[in-house]
Short mmCIF file of C-alpha atoms in Angstrom, two decimals:
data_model
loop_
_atom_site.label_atom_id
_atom_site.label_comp_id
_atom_site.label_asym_id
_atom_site.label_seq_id
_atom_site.Cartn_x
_atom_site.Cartn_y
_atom_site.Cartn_z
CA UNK A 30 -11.19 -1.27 -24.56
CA UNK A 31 -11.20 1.76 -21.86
CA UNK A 32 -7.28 1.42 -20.26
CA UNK A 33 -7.15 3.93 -17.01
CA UNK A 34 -3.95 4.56 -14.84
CA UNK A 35 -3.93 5.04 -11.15
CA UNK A 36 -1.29 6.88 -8.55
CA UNK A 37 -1.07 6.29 -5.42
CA UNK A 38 1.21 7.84 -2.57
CA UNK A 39 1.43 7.17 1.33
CA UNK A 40 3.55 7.92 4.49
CA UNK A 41 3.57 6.88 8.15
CA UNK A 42 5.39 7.64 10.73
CA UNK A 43 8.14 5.19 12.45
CA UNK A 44 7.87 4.47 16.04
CA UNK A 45 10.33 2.43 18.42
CA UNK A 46 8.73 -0.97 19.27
CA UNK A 47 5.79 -1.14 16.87
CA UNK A 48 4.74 -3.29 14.41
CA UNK A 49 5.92 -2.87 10.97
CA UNK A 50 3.61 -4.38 8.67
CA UNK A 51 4.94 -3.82 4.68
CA UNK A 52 2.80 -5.95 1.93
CA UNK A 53 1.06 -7.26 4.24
CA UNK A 54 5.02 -8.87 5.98
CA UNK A 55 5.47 -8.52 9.02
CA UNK A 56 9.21 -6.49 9.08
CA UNK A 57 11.42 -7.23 12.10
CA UNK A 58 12.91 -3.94 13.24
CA UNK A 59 13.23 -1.90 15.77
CA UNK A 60 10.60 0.62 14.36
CA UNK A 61 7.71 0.33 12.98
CA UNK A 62 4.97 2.26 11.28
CA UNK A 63 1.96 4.00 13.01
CA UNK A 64 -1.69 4.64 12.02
CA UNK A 65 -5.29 3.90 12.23
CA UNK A 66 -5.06 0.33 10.95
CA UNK A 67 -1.98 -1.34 10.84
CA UNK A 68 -0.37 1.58 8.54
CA UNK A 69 0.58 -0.90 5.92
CA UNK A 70 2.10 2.13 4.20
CA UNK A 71 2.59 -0.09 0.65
CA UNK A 72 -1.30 -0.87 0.57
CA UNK A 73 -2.17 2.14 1.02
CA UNK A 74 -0.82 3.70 -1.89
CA UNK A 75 -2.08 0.72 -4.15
CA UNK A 76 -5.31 1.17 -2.13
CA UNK A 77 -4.64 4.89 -3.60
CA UNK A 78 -3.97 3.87 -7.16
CA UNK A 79 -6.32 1.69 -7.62
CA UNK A 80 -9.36 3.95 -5.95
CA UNK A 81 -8.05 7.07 -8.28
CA UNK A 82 -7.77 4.94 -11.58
CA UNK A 83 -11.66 3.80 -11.20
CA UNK A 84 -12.04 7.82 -10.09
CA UNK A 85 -13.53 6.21 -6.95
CA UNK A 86 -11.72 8.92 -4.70
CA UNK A 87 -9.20 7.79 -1.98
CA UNK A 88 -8.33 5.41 0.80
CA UNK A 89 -9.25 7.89 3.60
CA UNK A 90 -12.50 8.82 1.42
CA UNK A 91 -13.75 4.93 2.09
CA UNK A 92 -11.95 3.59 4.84
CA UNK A 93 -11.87 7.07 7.35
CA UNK A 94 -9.49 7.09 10.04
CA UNK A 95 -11.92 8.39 12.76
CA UNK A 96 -14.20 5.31 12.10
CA UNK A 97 -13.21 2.48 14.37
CA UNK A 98 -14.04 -0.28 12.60
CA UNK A 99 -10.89 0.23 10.58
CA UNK A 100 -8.71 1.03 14.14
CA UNK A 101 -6.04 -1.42 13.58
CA UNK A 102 -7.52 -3.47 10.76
CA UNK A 103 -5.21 -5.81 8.17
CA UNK A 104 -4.74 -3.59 4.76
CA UNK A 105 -5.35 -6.36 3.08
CA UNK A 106 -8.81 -6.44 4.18
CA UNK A 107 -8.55 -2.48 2.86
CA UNK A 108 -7.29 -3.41 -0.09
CA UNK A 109 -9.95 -6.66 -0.87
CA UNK A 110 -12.31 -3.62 -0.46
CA UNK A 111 -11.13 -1.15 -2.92
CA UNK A 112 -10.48 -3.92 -5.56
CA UNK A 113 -14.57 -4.62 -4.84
CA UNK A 114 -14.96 -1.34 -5.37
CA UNK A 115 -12.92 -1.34 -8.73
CA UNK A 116 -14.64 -4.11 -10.10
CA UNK A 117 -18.28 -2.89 -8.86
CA UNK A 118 -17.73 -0.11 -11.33
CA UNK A 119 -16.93 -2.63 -14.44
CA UNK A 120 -13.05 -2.60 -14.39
CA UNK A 121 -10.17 -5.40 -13.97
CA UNK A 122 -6.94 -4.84 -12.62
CA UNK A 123 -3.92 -5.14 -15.13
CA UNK A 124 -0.61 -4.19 -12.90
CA UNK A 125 0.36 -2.70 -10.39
CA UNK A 126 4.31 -1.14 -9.99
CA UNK A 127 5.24 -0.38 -6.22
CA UNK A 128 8.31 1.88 -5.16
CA UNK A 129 9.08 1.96 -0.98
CA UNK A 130 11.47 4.22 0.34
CA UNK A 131 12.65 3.68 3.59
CA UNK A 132 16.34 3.43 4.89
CA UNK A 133 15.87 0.08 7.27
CA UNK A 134 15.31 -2.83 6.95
CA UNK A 135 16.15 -4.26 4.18
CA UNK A 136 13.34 -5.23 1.80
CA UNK A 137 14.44 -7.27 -0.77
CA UNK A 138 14.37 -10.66 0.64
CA UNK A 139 10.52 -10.09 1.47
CA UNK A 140 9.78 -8.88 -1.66
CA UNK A 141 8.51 -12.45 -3.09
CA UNK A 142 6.26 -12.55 0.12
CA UNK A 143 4.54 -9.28 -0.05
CA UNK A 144 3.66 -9.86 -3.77
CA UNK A 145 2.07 -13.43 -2.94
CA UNK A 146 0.11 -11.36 -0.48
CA UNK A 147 -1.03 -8.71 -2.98
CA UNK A 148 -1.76 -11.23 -5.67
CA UNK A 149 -3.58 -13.40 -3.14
CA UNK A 150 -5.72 -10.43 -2.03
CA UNK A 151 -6.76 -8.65 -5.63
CA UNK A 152 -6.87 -12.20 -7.64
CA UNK A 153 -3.96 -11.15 -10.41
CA UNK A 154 -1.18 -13.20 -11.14
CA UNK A 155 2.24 -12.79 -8.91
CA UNK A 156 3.98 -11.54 -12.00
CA UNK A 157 1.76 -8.41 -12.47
CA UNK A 158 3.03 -7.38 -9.77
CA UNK A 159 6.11 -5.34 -8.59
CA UNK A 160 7.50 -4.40 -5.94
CA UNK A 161 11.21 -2.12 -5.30
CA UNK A 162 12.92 -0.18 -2.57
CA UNK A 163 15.25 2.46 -2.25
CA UNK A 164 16.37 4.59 0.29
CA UNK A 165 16.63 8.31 0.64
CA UNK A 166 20.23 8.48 1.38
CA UNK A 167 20.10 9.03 5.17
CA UNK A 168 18.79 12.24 3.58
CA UNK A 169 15.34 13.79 5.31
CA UNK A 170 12.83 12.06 7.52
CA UNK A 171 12.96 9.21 5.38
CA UNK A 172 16.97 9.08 6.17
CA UNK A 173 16.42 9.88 9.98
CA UNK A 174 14.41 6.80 9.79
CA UNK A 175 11.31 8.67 11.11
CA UNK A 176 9.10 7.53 8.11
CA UNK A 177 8.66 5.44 5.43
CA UNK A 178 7.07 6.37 1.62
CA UNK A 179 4.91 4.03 -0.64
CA UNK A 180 4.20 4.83 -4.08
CA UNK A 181 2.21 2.78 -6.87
CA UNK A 182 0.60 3.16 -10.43
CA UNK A 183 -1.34 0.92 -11.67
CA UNK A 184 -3.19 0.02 -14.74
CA UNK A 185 -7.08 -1.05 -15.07
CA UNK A 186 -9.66 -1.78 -17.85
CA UNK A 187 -12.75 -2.02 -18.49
CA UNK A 188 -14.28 -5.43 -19.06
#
């Protein structure tokens, strides 16, 4: 059996008054992140993970962000894709481990919600999937609250 390991990374910017979409939750707060689609920054790095353990390339390599028919699309449409992509190429998902740092809001009582989503979306079970937070300790653009950070690995296999 043919195990491969992914890594995925992503930032956005925070703006006042705009939609903060994490795991496919929609966050109340005061900011929220910006991008092409709607900058769920947490899909994006699985998105990234998952692309780079099938050595399919990245997010930005499939879904580009001067192509409008990704201007403000659900991630979880972006990440059905990728996993289509995955599997196209003979592999199955086995986990996927999620760290977002961001200083506000709190994340932890959406965590359950956001891995419903993800399992929902790549067909795995809830519990190979997880999801933490941290923040940066008010320390750098993640602690000014102008940004937020996604990171994921994740392991496939071949089938």
């Amino acid at each position: 059996m043919k195990i491969k390991v992914g890594f995925g990374f992503d930032v956005h910017q925070l703006k006042e008054n705009h939609p903060f979409v994490v795991g496919g939750v929609d966050l109340e707060h005061h900011k929220g992140a910006y991008g092409h689609s709607d900058a769920d920054v947490l899909l994006h790095a699985i998105c990234d993970a998952l692309l780079g353990a099938a050595n399919l390339r990245d997010i930005g390599y499939h879904f580009k962000n001067t192509d409008p028919r990704w201007k403000g699309i659900s991630s979880i449409i972006l990440l059905q894709e990728s996993v289509k992509l995955v599997k196209e190429k003979g592999f199955e998902i086995g986990n996927i481990d999620a760290m977002l740092c961001l200083e506000a809001p709190k994340i932890n009582p959406h965590i359950p919600a956001m891995q419903q989503h993800i399992a929902t979306a790549i067909g795995i079970d809830i519990e190979d999937i997880s999801i933490k937070a941290t923040t940066n300790e008010q320390m750098g653009f993640i602690g000014r609250e102008e940004g937020v950070v996604a990171y994921a690995v994740c392991l496939i296999q071949k089938i």
